[in-house]
mmCIF file of C-alpha atoms in Angstrom:
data_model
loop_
_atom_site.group_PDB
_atom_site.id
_atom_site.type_symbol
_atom_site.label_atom_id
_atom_site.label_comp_id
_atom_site.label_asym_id
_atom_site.label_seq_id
_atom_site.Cartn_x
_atom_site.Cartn_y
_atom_site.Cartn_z
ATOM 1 C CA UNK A 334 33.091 -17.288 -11.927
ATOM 2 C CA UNK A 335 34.853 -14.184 -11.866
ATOM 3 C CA UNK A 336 32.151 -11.409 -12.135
ATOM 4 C CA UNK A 337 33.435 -8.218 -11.430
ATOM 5 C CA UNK A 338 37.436 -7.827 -10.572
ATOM 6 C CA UNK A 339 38.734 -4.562 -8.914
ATOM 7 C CA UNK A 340 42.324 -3.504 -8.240
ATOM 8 C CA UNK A 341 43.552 -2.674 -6.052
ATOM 9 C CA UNK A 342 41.827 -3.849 -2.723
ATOM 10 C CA UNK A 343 43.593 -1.312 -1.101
ATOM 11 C CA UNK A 344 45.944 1.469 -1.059
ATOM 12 C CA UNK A 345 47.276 4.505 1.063
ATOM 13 C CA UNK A 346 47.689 7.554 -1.393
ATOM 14 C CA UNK A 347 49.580 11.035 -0.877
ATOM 15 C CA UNK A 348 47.699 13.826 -1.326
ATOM 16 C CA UNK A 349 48.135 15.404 -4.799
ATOM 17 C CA UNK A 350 49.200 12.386 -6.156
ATOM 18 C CA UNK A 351 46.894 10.591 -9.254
ATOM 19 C CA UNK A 352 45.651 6.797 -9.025
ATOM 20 C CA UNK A 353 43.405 4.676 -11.421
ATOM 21 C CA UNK A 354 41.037 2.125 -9.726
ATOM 22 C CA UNK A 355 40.835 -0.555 -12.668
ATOM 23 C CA UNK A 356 37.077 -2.782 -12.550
ATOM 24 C CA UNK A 357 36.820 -5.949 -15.112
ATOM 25 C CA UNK A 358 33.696 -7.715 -16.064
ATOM 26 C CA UNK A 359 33.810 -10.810 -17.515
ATOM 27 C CA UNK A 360 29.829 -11.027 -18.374
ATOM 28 C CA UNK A 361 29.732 -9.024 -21.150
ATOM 29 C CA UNK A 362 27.420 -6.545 -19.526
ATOM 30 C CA UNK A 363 26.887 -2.733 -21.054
ATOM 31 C CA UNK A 364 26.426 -0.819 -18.381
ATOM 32 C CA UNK A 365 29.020 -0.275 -15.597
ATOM 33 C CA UNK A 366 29.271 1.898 -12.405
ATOM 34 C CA UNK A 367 31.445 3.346 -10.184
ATOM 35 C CA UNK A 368 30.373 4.372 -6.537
ATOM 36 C CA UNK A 369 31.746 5.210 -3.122
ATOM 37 C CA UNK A 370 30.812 4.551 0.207
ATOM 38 C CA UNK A 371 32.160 6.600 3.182
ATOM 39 C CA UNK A 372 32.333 5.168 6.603
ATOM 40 C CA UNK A 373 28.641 4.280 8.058
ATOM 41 C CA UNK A 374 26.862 5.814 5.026
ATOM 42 C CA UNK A 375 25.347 4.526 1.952
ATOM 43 C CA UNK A 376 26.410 4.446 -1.683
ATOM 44 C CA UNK A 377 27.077 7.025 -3.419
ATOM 45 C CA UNK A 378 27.460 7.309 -7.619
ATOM 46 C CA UNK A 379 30.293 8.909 -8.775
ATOM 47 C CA UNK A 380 30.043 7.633 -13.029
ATOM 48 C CA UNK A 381 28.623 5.507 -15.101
ATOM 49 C CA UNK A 382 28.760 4.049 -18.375
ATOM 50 C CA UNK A 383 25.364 3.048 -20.333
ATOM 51 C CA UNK A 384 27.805 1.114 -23.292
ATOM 52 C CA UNK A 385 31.057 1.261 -24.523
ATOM 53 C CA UNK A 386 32.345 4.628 -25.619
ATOM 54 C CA UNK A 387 30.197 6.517 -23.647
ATOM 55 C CA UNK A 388 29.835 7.775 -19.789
ATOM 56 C CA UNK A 389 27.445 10.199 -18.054
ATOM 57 C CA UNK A 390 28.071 12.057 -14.429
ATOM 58 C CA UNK A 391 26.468 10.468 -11.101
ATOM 59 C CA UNK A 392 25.812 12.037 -7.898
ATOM 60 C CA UNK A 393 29.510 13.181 -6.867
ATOM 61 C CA UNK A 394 31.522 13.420 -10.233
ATOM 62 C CA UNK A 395 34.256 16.101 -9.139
ATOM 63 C CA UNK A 396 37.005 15.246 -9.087
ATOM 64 C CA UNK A 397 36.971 12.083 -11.261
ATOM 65 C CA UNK A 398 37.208 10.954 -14.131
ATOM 66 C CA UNK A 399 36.069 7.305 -16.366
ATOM 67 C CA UNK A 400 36.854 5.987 -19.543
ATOM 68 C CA UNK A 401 35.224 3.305 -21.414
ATOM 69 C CA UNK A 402 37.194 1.874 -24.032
ATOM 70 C CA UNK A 403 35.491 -1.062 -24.304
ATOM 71 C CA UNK A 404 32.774 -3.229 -23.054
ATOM 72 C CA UNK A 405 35.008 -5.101 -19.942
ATOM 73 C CA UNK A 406 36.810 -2.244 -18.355
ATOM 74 C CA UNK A 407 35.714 0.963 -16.400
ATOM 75 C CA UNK A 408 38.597 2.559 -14.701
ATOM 76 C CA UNK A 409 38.276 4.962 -12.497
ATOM 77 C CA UNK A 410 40.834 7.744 -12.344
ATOM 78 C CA UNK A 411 41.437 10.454 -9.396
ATOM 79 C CA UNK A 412 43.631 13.587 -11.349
ATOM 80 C CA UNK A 413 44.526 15.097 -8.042
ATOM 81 C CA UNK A 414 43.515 13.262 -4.775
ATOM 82 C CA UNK A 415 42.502 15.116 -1.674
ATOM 83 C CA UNK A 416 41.558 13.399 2.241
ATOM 84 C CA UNK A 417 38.032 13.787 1.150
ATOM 85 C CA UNK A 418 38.147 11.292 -1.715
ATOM 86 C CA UNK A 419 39.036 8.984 1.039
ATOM 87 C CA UNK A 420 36.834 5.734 1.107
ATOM 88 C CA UNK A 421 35.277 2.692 -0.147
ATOM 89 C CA UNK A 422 35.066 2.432 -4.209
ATOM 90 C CA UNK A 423 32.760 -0.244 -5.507
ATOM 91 C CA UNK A 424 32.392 -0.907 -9.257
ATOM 92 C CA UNK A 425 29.378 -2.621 -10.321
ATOM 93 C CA UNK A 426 28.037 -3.783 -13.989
ATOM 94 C CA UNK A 427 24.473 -4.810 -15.344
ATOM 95 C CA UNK A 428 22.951 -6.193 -18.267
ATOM 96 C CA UNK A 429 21.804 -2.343 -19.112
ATOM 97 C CA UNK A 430 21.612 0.920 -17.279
ATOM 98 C CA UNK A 431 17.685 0.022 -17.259
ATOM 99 C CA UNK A 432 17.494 -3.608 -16.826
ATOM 100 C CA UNK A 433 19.358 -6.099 -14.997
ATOM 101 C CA UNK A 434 20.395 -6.688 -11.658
ATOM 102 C CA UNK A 435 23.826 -4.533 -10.681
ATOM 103 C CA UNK A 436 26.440 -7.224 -9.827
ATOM 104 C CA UNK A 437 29.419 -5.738 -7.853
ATOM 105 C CA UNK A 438 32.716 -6.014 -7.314
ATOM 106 C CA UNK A 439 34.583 -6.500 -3.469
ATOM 107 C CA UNK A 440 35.629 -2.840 -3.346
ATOM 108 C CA UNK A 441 39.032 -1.108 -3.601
ATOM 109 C CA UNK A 442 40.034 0.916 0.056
ATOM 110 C CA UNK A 443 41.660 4.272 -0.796
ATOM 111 C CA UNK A 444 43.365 6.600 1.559
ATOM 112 C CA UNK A 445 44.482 9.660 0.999
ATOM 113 C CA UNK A 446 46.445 11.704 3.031
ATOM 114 C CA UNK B 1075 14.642 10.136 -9.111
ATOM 115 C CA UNK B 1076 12.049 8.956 -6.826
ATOM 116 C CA UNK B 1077 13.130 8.690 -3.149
ATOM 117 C CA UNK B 1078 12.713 5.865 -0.807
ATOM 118 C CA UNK B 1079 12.277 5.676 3.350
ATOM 119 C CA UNK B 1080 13.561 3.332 5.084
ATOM 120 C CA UNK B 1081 13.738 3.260 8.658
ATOM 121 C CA UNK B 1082 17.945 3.265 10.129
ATOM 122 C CA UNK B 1083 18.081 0.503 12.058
ATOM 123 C CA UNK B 1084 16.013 -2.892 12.889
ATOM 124 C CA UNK B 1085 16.577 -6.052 15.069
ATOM 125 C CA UNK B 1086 15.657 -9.394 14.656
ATOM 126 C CA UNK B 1087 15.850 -12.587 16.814
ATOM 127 C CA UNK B 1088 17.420 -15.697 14.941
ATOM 128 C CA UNK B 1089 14.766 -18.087 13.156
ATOM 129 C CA UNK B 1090 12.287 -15.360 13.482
ATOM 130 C CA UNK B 1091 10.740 -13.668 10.083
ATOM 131 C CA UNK B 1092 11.461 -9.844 9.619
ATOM 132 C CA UNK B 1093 10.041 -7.676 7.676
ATOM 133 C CA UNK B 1094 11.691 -4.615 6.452
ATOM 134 C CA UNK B 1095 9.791 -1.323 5.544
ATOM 135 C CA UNK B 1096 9.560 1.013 2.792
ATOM 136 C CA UNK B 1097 8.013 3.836 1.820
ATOM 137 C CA UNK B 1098 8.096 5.460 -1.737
ATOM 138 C CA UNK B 1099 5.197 7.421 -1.967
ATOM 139 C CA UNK B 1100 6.362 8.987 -5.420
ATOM 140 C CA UNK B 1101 6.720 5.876 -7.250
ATOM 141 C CA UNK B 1102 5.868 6.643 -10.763
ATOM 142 C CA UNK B 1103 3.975 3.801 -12.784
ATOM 143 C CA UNK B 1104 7.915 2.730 -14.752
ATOM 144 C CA UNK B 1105 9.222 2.492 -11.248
ATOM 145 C CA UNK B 1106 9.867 -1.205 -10.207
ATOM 146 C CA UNK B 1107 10.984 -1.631 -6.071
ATOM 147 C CA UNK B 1108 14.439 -3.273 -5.744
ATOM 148 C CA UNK B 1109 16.381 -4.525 -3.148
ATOM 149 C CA UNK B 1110 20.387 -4.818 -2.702
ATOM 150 C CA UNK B 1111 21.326 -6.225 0.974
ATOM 151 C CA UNK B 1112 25.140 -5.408 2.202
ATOM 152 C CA UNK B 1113 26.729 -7.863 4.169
ATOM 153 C CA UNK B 1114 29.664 -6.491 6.386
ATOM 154 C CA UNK B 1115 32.776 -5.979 4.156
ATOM 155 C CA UNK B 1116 31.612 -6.493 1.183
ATOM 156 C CA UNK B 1117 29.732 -5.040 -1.933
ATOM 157 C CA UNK B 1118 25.814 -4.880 -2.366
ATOM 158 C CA UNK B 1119 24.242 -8.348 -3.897
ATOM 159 C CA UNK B 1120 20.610 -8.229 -5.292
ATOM 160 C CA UNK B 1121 18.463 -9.706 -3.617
ATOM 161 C CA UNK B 1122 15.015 -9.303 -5.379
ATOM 162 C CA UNK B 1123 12.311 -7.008 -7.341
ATOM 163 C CA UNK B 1124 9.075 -6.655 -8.110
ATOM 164 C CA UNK B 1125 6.480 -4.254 -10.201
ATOM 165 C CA UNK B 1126 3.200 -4.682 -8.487
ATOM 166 C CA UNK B 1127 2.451 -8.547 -7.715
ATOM 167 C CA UNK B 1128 4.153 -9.864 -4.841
ATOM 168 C CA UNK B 1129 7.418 -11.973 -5.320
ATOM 169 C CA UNK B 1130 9.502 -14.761 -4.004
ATOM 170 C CA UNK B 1131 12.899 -16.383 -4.418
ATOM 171 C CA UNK B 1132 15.222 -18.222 -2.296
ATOM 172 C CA UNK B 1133 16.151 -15.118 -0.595
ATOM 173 C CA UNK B 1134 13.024 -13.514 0.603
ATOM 174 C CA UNK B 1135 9.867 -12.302 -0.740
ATOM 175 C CA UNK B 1136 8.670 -8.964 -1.515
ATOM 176 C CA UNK B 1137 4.879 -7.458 -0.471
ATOM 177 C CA UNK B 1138 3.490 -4.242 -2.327
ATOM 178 C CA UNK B 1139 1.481 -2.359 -1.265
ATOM 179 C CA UNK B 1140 -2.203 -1.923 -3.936
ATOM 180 C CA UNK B 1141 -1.372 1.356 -4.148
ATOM 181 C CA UNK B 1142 2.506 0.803 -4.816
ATOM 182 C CA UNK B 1143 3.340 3.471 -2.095
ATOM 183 C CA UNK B 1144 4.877 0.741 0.047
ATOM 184 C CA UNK B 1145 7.013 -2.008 0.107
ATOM 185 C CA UNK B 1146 8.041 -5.055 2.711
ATOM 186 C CA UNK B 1147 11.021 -7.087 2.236
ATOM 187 C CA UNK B 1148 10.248 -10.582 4.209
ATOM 188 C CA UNK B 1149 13.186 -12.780 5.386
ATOM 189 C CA UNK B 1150 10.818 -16.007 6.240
ATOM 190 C CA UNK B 1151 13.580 -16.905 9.026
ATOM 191 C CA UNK B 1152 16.051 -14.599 9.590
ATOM 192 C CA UNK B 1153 20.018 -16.061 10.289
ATOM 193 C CA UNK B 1154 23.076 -14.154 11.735
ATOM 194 C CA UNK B 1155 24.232 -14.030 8.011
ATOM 195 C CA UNK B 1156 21.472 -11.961 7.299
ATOM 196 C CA UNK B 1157 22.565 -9.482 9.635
ATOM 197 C CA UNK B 1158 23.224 -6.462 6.983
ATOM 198 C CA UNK B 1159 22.391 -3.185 5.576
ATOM 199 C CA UNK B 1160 19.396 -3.421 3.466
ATOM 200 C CA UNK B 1161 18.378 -0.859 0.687
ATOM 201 C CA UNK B 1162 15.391 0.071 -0.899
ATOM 202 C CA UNK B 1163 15.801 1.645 -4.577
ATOM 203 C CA UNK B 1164 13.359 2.503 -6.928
ATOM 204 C CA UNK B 1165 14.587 1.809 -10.574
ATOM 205 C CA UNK B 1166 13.085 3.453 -13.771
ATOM 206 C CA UNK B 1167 12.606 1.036 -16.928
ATOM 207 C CA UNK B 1168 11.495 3.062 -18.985
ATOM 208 C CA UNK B 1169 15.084 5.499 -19.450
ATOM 209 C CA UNK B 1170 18.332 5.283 -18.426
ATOM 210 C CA UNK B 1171 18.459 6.076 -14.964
ATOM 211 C CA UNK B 1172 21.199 4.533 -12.709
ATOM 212 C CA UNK B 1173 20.755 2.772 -9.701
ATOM 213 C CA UNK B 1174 20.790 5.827 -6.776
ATOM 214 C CA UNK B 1175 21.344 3.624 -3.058
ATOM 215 C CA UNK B 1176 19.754 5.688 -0.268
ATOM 216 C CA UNK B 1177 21.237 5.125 3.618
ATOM 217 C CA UNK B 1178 19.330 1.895 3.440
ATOM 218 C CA UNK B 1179 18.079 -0.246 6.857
ATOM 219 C CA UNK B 1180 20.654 -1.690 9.212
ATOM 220 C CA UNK B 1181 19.475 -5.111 10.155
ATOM 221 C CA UNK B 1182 20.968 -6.571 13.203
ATOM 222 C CA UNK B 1183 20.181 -10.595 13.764
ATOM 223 C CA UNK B 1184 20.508 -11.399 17.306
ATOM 224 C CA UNK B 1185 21.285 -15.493 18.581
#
């Protein structure tokens, strides 16, 4: 079963320059979520998305952006990426934003320098 | 959002039970007590939930506290797979409030 599926699993950016992390679910799940974990600390939320066609901010929003055009993607774009955005992304989906356990993906390793 | 404690760091012999802390002395009465573990590398799994009653699964089992102030996650024999990062989270039914993963509780499994 595929679950979640993010892409890239990794990649070494240039500062200034723009990248989408794509996430897929496959179990037809509303909600979806985008976090990041820096090195030796827990997760942090960046977006989220309660259903299709709609997102709200998380914990550490600037500088991203999400779109969710339908019910299996959540991509995760970065306009302008600085060192700081540097780290692990994890996207994770559940049944609802209220119910459900999260399921997540493997992560996708960005670098920016 | 209601904040957990967890404690940074714990370590456990192999085969021995562990029991993992936490403290949420703000729980509201919507609040259920979750747990995600991290294994090295990868991203969080689920590993179980409760309300008030005490639960079990393959996994582990989960004590509350009467006064829902306090939680214990049990691993019944702990293995060096267990050896992870285990968080606490308090999730709201009753709205729709996102998971919010605190620093959680390294658990360290020695052989």
């Amino acid at each position: 079963t595929a679950g979640i599926t993010q892409a890239p699993t990794s990649q070494i950016l240039a500062a200034g320059r723009s990248m989408t992390l794509r996430c897929t679910q496959d179990m037809r799940h509303n909600a979806m979520y985008w976090y990041r974990q820096d090195l030796g600390l827990g997760l942090r939320l960046i977006h989220y998305s309660n259903t299709a066609g709609t997102t709200g901010k998380g914990e550490v929003p600037d500088g991203y952006s999400v779109s969710r055009a339908n019910t299996d993607d959540f991509p995760l774009t970065l306009a302008s990426a600085v060192p700081s955005q540097t780290s692990v992304y994890f996207c994770a989906s559940s049944l609802g934003v209220g119910t459900g356990e999260l399921f997540f993906g493997e992560g996708s390793r960005l670098t920016v320098l | 959002d209601a904040k957990t404690t967890q404690p940074n760091s714990m370590e456990s012999n192999e085969e021995e039970p562990v029991h993992l802390p936490c403290n949420h002395s703000t729980i509201s009465g919507t609040d259920y007590i979750h747990w995600y573990r991290q294994l090295p590398s990868q991203g969080p799994e689920y590993v179980i939930h409760g309300l008030t009653s005490n639960v079990n699964n393959r996994m582990a089992s989960l004590a509350i506290a009467e006064d829902r102030k306090s939680s214990t996650l049990i691993l019944h024999r702990a293995t060096l797979r267990d050896a992870a990062v285990y968080y606490c989270i308090l999730r709201d039914y009753s709205g729709n409030t996102p998971l919010v993963f605190g620093k959680g509780t390294r658990l360290s499994v020695i052989a």
